[in-house]
mmCIF file of C-alpha atoms in Angstrom:
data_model
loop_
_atom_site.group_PDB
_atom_site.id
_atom_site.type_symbol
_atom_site.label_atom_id
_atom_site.label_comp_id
_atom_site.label_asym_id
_atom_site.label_seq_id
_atom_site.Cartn_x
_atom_site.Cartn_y
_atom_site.Cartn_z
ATOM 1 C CA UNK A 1228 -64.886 -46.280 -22.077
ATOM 2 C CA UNK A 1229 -63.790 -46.536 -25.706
ATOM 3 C CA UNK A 1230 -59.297 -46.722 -25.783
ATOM 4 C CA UNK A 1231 -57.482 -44.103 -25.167
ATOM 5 C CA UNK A 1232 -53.709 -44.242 -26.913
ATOM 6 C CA UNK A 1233 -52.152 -41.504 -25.349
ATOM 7 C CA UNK A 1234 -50.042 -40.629 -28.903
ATOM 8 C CA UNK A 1235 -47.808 -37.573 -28.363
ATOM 9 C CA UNK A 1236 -49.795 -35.387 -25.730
ATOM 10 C CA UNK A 1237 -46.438 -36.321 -23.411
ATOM 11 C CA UNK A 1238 -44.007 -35.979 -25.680
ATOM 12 C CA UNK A 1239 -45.251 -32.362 -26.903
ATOM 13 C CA UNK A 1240 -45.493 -31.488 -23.069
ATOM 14 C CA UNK A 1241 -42.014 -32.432 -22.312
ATOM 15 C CA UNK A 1242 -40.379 -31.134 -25.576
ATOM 16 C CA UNK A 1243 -42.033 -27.493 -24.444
ATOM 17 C CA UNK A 1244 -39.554 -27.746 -21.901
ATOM 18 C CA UNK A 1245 -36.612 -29.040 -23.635
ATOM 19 C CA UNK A 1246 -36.906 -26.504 -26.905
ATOM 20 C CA UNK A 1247 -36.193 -24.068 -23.554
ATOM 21 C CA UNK A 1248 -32.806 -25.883 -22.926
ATOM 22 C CA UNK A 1249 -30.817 -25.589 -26.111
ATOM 23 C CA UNK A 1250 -27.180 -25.509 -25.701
ATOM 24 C CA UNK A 1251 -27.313 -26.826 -21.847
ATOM 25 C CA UNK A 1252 -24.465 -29.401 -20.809
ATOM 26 C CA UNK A 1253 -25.246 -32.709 -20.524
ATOM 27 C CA UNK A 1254 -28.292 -34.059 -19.773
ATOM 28 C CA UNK A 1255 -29.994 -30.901 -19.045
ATOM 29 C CA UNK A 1256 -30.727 -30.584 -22.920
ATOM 30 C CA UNK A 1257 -31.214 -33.937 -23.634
ATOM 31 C CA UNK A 1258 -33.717 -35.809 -20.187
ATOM 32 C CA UNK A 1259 -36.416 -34.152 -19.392
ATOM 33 C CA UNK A 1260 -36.632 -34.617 -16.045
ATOM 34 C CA UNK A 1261 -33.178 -33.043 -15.922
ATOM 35 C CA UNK A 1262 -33.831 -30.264 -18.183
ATOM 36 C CA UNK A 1263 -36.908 -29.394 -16.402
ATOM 37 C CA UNK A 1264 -35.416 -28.521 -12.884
ATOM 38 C CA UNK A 1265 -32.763 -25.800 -15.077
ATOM 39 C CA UNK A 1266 -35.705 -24.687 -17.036
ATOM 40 C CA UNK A 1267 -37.410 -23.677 -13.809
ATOM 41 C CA UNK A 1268 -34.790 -22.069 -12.649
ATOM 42 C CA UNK A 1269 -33.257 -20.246 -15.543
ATOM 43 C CA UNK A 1270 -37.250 -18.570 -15.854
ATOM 44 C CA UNK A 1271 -37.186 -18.040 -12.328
ATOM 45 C CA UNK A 1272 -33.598 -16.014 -12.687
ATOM 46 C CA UNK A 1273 -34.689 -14.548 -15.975
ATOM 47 C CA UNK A 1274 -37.811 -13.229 -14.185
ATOM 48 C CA UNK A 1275 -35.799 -11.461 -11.455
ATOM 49 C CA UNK A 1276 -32.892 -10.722 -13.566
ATOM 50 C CA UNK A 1277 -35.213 -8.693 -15.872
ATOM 51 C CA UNK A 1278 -35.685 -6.306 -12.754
ATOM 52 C CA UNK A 1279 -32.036 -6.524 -11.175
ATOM 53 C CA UNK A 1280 -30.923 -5.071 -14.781
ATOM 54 C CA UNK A 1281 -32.908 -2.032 -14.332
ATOM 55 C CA UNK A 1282 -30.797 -1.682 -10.936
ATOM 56 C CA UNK A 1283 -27.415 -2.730 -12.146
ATOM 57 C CA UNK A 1284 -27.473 -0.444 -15.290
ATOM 58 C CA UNK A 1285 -28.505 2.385 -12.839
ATOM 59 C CA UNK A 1286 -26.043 1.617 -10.492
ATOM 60 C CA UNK A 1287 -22.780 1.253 -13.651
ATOM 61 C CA UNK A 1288 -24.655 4.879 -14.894
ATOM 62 C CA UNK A 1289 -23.830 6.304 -11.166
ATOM 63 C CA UNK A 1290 -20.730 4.726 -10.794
ATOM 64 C CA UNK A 1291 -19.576 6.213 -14.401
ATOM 65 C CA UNK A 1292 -20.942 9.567 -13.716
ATOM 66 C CA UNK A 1293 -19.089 9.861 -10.277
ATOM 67 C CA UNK A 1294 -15.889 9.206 -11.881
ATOM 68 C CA UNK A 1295 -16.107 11.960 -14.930
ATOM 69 C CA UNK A 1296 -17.858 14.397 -12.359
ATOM 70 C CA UNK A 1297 -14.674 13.835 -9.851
ATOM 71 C CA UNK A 1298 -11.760 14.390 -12.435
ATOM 72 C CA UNK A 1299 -13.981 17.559 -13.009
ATOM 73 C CA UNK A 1300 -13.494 18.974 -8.352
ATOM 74 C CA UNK A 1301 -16.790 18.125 -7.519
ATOM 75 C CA UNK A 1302 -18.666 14.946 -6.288
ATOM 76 C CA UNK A 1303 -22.039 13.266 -7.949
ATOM 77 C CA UNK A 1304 -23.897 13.920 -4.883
ATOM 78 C CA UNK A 1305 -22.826 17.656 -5.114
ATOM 79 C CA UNK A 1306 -23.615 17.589 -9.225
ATOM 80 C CA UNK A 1307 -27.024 15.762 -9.159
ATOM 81 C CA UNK A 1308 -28.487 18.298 -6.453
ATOM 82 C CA UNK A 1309 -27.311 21.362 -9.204
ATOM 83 C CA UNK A 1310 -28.668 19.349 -11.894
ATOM 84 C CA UNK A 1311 -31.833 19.692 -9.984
ATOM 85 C CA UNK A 1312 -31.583 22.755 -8.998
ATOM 86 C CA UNK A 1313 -31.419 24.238 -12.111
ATOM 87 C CA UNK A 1314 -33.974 21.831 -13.311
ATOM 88 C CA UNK A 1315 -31.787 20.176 -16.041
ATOM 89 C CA UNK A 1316 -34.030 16.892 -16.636
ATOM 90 C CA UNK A 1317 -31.508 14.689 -18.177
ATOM 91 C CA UNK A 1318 -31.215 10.714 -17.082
ATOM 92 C CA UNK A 1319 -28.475 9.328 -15.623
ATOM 93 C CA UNK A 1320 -28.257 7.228 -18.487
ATOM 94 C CA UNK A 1321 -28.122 9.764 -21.181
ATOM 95 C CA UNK A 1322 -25.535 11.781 -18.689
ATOM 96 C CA UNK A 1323 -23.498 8.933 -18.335
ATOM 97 C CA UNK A 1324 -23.193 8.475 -22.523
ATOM 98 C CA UNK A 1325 -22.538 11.971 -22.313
ATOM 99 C CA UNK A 1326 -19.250 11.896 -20.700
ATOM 100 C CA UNK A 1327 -18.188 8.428 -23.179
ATOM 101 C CA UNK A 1328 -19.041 9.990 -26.232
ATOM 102 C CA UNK A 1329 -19.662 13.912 -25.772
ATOM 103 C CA UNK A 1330 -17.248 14.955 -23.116
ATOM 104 C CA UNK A 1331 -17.225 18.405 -24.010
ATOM 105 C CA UNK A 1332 -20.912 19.057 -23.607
ATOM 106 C CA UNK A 1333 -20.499 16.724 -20.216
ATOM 107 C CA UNK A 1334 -18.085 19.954 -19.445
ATOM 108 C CA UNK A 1335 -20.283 22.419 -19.692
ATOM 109 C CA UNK A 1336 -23.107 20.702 -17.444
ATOM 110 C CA UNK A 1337 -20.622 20.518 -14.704
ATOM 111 C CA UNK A 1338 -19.531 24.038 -14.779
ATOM 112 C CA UNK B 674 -18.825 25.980 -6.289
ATOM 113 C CA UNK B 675 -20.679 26.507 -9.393
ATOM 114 C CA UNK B 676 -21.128 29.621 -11.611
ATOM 115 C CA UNK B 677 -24.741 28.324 -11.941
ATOM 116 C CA UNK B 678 -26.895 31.765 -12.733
ATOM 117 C CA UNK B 679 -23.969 32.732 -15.509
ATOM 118 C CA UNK B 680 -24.127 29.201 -17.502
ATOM 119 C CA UNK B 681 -27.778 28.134 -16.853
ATOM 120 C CA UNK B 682 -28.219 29.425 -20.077
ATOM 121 C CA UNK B 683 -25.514 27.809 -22.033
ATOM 122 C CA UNK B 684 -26.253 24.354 -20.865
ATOM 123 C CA UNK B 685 -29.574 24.509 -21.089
ATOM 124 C CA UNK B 686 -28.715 25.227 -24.898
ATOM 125 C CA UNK B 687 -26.575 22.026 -24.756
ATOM 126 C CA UNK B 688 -29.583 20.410 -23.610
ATOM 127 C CA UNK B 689 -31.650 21.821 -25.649
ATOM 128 C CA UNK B 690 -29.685 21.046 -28.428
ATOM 129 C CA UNK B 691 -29.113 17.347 -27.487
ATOM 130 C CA UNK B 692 -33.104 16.970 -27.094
ATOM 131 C CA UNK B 693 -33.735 17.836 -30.987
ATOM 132 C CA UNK B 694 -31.442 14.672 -32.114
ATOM 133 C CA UNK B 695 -34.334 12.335 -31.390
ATOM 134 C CA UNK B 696 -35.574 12.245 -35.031
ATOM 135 C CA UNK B 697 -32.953 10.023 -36.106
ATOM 136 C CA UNK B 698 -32.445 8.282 -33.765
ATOM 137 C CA UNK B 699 -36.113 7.234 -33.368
ATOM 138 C CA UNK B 700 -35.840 6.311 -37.514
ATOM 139 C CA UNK B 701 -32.831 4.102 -36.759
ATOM 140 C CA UNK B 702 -34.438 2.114 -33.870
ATOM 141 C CA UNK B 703 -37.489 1.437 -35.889
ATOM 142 C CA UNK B 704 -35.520 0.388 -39.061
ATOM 143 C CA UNK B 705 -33.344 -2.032 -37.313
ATOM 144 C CA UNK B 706 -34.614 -5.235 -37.954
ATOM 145 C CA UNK B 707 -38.125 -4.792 -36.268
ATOM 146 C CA UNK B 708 -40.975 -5.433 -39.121
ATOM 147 C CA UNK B 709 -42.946 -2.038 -37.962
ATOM 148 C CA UNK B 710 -44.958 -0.121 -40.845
ATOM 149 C CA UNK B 711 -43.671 3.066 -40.759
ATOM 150 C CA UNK B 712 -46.664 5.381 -42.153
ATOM 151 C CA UNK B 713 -46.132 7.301 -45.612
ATOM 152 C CA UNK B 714 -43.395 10.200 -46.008
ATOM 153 C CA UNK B 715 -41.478 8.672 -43.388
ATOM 154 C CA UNK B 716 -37.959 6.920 -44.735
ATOM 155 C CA UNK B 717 -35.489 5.371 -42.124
ATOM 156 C CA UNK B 718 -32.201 4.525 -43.186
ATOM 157 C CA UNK B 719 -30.385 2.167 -41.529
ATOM 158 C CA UNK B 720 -28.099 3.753 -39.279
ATOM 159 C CA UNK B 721 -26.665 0.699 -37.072
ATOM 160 C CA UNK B 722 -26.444 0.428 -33.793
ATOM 161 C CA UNK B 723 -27.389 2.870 -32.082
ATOM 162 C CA UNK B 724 -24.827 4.690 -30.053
ATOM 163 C CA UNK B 725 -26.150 7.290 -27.866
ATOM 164 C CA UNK B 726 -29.208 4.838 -27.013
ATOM 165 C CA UNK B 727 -27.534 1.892 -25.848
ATOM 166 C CA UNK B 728 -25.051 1.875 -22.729
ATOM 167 C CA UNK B 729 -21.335 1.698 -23.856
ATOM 168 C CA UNK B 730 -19.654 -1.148 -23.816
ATOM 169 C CA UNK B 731 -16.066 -1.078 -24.514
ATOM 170 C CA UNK B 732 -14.762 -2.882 -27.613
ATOM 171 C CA UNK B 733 -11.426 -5.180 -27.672
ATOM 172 C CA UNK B 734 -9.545 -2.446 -28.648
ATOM 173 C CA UNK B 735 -10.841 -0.109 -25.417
ATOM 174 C CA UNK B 736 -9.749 -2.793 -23.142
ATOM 175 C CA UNK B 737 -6.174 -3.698 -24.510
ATOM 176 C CA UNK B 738 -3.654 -3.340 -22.026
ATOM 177 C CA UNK B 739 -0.727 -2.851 -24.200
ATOM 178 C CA UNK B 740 -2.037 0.342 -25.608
ATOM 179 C CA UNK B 741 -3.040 1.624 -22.115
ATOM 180 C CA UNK B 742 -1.150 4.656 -20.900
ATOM 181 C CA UNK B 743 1.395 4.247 -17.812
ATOM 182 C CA UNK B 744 1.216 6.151 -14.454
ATOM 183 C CA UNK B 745 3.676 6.827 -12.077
ATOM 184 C CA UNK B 746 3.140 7.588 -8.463
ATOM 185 C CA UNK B 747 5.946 8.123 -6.019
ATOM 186 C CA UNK B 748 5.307 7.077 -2.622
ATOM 187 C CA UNK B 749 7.764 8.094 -0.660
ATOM 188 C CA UNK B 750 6.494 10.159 2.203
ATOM 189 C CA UNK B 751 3.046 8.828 1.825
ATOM 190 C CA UNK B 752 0.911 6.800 4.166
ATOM 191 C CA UNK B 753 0.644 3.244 2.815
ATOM 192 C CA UNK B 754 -3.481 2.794 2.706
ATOM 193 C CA UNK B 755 -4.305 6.013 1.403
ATOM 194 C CA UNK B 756 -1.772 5.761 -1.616
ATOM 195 C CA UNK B 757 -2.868 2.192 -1.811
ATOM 196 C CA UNK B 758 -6.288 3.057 -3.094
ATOM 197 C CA UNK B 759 -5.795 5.922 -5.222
ATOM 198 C CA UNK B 760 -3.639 3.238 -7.178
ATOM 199 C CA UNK B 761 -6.019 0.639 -6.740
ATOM 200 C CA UNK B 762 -8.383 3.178 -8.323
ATOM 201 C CA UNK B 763 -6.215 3.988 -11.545
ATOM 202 C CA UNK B 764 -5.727 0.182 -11.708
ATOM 203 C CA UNK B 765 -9.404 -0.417 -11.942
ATOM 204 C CA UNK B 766 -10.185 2.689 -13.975
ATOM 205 C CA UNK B 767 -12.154 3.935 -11.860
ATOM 206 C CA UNK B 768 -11.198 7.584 -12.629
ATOM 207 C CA UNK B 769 -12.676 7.312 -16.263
ATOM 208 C CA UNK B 770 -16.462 8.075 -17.012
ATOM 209 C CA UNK B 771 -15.635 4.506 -19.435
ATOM 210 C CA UNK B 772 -15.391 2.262 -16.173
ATOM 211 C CA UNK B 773 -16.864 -0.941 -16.459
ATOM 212 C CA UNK B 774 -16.972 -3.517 -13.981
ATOM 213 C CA UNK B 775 -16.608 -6.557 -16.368
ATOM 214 C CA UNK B 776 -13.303 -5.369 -18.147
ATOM 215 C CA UNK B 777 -10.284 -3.917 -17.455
ATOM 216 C CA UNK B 778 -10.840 -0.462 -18.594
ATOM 217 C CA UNK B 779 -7.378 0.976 -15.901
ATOM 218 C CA UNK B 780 -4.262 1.915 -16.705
ATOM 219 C CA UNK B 781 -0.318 0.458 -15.738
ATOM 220 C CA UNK B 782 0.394 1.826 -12.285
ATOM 221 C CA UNK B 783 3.982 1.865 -11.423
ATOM 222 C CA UNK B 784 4.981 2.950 -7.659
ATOM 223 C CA UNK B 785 8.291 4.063 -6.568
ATOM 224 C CA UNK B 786 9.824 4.650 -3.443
ATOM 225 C CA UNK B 787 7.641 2.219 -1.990
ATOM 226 C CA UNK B 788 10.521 1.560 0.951
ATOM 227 C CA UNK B 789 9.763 5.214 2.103
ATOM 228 C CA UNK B 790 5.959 4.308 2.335
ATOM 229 C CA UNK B 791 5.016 5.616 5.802
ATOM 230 C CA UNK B 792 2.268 3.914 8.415
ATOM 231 C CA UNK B 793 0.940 5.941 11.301
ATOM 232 C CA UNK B 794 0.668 4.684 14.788
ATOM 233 C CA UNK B 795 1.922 1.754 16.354
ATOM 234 C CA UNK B 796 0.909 -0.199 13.234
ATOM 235 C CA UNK B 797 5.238 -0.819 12.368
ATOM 236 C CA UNK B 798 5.284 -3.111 15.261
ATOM 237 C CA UNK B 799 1.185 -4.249 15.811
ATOM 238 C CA UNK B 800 0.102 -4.654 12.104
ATOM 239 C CA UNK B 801 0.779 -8.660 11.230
ATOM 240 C CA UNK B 802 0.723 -10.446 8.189
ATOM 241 C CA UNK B 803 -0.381 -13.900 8.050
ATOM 242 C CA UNK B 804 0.304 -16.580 5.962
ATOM 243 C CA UNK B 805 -0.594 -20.429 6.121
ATOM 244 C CA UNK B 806 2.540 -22.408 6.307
ATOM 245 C CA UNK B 807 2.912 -26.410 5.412
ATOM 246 C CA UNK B 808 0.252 -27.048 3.517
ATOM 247 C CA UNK B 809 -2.593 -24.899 5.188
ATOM 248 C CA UNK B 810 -2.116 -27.538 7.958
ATOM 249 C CA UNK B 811 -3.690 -26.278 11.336
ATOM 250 C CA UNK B 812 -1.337 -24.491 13.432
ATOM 251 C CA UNK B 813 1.565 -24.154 10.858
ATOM 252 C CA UNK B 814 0.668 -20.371 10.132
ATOM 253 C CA UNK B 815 3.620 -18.201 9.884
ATOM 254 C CA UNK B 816 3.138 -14.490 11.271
ATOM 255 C CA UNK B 817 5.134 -11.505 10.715
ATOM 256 C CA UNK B 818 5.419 -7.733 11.675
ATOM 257 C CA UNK B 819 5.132 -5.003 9.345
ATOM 258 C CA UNK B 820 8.292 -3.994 10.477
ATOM 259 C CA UNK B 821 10.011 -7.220 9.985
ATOM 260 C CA UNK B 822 8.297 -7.407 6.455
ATOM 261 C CA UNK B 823 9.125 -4.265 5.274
ATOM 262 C CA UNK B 824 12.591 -4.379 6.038
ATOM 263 C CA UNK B 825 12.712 -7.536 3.718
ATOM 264 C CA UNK B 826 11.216 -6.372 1.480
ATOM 265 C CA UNK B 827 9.742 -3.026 1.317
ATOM 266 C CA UNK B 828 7.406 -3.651 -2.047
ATOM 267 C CA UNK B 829 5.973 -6.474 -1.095
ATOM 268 C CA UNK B 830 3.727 -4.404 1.453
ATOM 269 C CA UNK B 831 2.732 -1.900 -1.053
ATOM 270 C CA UNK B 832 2.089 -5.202 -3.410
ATOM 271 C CA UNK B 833 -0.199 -6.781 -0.629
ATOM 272 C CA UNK B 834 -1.994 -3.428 0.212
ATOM 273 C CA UNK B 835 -3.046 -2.677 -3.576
ATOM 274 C CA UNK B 836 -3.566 -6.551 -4.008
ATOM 275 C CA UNK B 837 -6.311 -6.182 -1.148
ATOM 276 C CA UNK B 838 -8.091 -3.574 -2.510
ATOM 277 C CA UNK B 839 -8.975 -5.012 -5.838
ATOM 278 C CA UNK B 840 -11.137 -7.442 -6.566
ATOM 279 C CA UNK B 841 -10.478 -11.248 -5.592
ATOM 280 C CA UNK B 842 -11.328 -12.605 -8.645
ATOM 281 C CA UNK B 843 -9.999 -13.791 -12.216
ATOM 282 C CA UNK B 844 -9.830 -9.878 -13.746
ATOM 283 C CA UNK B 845 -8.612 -8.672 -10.084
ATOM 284 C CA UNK B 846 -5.880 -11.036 -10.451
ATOM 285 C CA UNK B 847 -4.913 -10.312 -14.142
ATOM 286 C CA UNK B 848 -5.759 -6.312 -12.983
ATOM 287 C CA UNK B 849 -2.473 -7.013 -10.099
ATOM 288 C CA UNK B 850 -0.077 -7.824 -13.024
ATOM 289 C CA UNK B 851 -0.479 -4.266 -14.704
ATOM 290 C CA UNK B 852 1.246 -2.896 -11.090
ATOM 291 C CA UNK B 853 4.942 -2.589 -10.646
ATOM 292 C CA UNK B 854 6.679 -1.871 -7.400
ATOM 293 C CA UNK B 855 9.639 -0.719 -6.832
ATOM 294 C CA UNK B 856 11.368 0.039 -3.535
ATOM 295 C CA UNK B 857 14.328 2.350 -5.570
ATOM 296 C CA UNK B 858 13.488 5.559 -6.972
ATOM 297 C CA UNK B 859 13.927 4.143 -10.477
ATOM 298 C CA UNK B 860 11.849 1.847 -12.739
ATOM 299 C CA UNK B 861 12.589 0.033 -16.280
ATOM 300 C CA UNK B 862 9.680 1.753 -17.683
ATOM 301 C CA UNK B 863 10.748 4.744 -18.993
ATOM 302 C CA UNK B 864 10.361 3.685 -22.552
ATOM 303 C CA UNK B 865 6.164 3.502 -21.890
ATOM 304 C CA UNK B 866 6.687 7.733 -21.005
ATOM 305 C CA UNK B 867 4.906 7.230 -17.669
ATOM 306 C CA UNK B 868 2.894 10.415 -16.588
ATOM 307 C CA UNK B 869 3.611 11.267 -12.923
ATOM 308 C CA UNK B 870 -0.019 11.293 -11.266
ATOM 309 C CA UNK B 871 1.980 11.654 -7.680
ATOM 310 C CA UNK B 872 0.538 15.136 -7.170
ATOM 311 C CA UNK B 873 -3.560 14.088 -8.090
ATOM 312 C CA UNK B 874 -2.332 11.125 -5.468
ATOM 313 C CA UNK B 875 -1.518 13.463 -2.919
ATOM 314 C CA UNK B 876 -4.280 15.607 -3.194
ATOM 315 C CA UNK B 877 -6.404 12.870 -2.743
ATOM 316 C CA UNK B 878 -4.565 11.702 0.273
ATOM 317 C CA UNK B 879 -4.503 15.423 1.739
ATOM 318 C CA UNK B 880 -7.902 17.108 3.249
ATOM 319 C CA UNK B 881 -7.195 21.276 2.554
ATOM 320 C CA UNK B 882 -3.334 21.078 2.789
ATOM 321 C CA UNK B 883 -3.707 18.866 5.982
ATOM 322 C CA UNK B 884 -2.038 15.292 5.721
ATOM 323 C CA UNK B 885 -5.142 13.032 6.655
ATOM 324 C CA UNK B 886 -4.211 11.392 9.515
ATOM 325 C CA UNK B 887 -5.814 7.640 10.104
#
C-alpha cells in the first residue's frame, strides 16, 4: 500500500461538530470530545422540542382563550362546543390573537 | 346561555370579514427577508412583523409593574383558600386574554381585613404550619396552629396561602412582592386609586348565592 497522510479528513469531521457549538461555555465550544456530547444532546432536544412547541403554543392559546372567555360568564369548554356548533372554523390561535388585539370582534363571537 | 340563532349571522360576518385580510398579510410574510420570486403584478411592501400571524408576546412596556393597575379585595368574611386563589389569579394575570407564563403580565393585589379571613371546620385548631428551626437540623422543626398563628399575626396566613399558590420560582417570588396584606381595614395605597374587585372575588367564591362550603 502506497502512504496514506491522513491531512484534514479529522479535523473537518470534528469541526462539523464544533461550528454546532458556538457560544457554549467552556470547553464545550472549544474540545471536541466535549462539544460533541452537548451537540448530541442539544439535536436530540431540538428534535423533540420542535414537536413540544406545537403543544405548548396550543396549550398558552387555551390557557389565553379561557381567561378572555371567563371575564365574558362563560367557560372555554362551554365556548368551543358553540363555536362548533355553529360551525365557526376559526383556530385557537387566531381566536386567541383575537382577544390581544381585536377584543371587540372577540365580543361578538362570545355572544 | 347564548343568543346563538339571533347573532350567527353577525359573527359569521366578523369572520367573514377577518378571512378577506389574508392578502396582505400573505405579501408581508413573503417580503420579509425570504429571497422568494414573487411572479409579475404582484408588489409586497414591507409591512414588519407580522402581528396577527405571530403569537403575542408582550413587550417591556406590557410587563412593567409600575404602570400596572392596583386591586383591592377585602377579605373579611371570606374563607381563606378560596379568596387565596382568586388573588393568586389577578397576581398572575390570569384573568387577561394577554397571560403569559414567562412574564409577569398581573396586576398589584392588595387584601384587607385579612384578620377577619374565615376557615371552615376544625382547621383553627388542626391546620399546622411548619417551619425548620436551627439550621434545618433534624428534629428542630417548629410547629404551630392556625389559631396560634393567626392571632400573631393575622396577614401572615393570607401571605403564606397566596405565596403557595403561585409559582415556586424566580418570577413567583418577584410575582409575591406585588401583594400587600393588611390585617386593618386600611392600606397606604390609596394614591395608586385601587379598584375594589371584592365583589368579582366573591362571586367567584359563591356557587348561585350559596357560600361554597369546603
Amino acid at each position: 500500500m502506497t502512504r496514506v497522510k491522513r491531512g484534514n479528513v479529522a479535523r473537518k469531521r470534528r469541526n462539523k461538530i464544533l461550528e454546532l457549538n458556538r457560544g457554549y461555555r467552556g470547553s464545550h465550544s472549544t474540545l471536541f470530545r466535549t462539544a460533541q456530547q452537548r451537540t448530541l444532546k442539544a439535536l436530540t432536544t431540538a428534535y423533540t422540542d420542535r414537536r413540544k412547541k406545537k403543544r405548548t403554543y396550543r396549550r398558552l392559546w387555551i390557557r389565553r382563550i379561557n381567561a378572555a372567555v371567563r371575564t365574558k360568564g362563560t367557560t372555554y369548554s362551554k365556548f368551543i362546543h358553540t363555536m362548533k356548533k355553529d360551525q365557526i372554523m376559526l383556530n385557537r390561535k387566531v381566536l386567541s390573537q383575537l382577544v390581544i388585539l381585536d377584543p371587540p370582534s372577540f365580543s361578538t363571537l362570545t355572544k | 346561555m347564548f343568543a346563538v340563532q339571533a347573532n350567527q349571522a353577525s359573527a359569521r360576518a366578523v369572520v367573514a370579514q377577518k378571512r378577506q385580510v389574508p392578502a396582505a398579510k400573505r405579501a408581508s410574510t413573503v417580503a420579509r427577508g425570504h429571497s422568494v420570486k414573487l411572479p409579475d403584478g404582484v408588489s409586497a411592501e414591507k409591512l414588519g412583523r407580522d402581528v396577527f400571524n405571530t403569537t403575542y408576546y408582550p413587550k417591556g412596556e406590557d410587563v412593567d409593574m409600575s404602570r400596572k393597575p392596583w386591586v383591592v379585595i377585602d377579605a373579611a368574611g371570606m374563607r381563606l383558600g378560596r379568596m387565596s386563589t382568586a388573588a393568586a389569579k389577578y397576581l398572575r394575570g390570569g384573568n387577561s386574554g394577554s397571560y403569559t407564563p414567562a412574564f409577569n403580565m398581573g396586576v398589584n393585589v392588595i387584601v384587607i381585613n385579612a384578620d377577619k379571613v374565615e376557615v371552615t371546620g376544625q382547621k383553627a385548631q388542626q391546620k399546622m404550619y411548619y417551619k425548620l428551626g436551627v439550621r434545618g437540623k433534624p428534629g428542630s422543626m417548629k410547629e404551630e396552629t392556625y389559631e396560634s398563628l393567626f392571632a400573631r399575626q393575622p396577614a401572615r396566613v393570607v401571605e403564606k396561602a397566596i405565596r403557595g399558590m403561585l409559582p415556586k420560582n424566580r418570577l413567583g417570588r418577584e410575582t409575591f412582592t406585588h401583594l400587600k396584606v393588611y390585617a386593618g381595614s386600611d392600606h397606604p395605597h390609596a394614591a395608586q386609586n385601587p379598584t375594589d374587585v371584592t365583589a368579582d372575588v366573591a362571586a367567584s367564591t359563591h356557587k348561585d348565592g350559596q357560600i361554597v362550603v369546603a
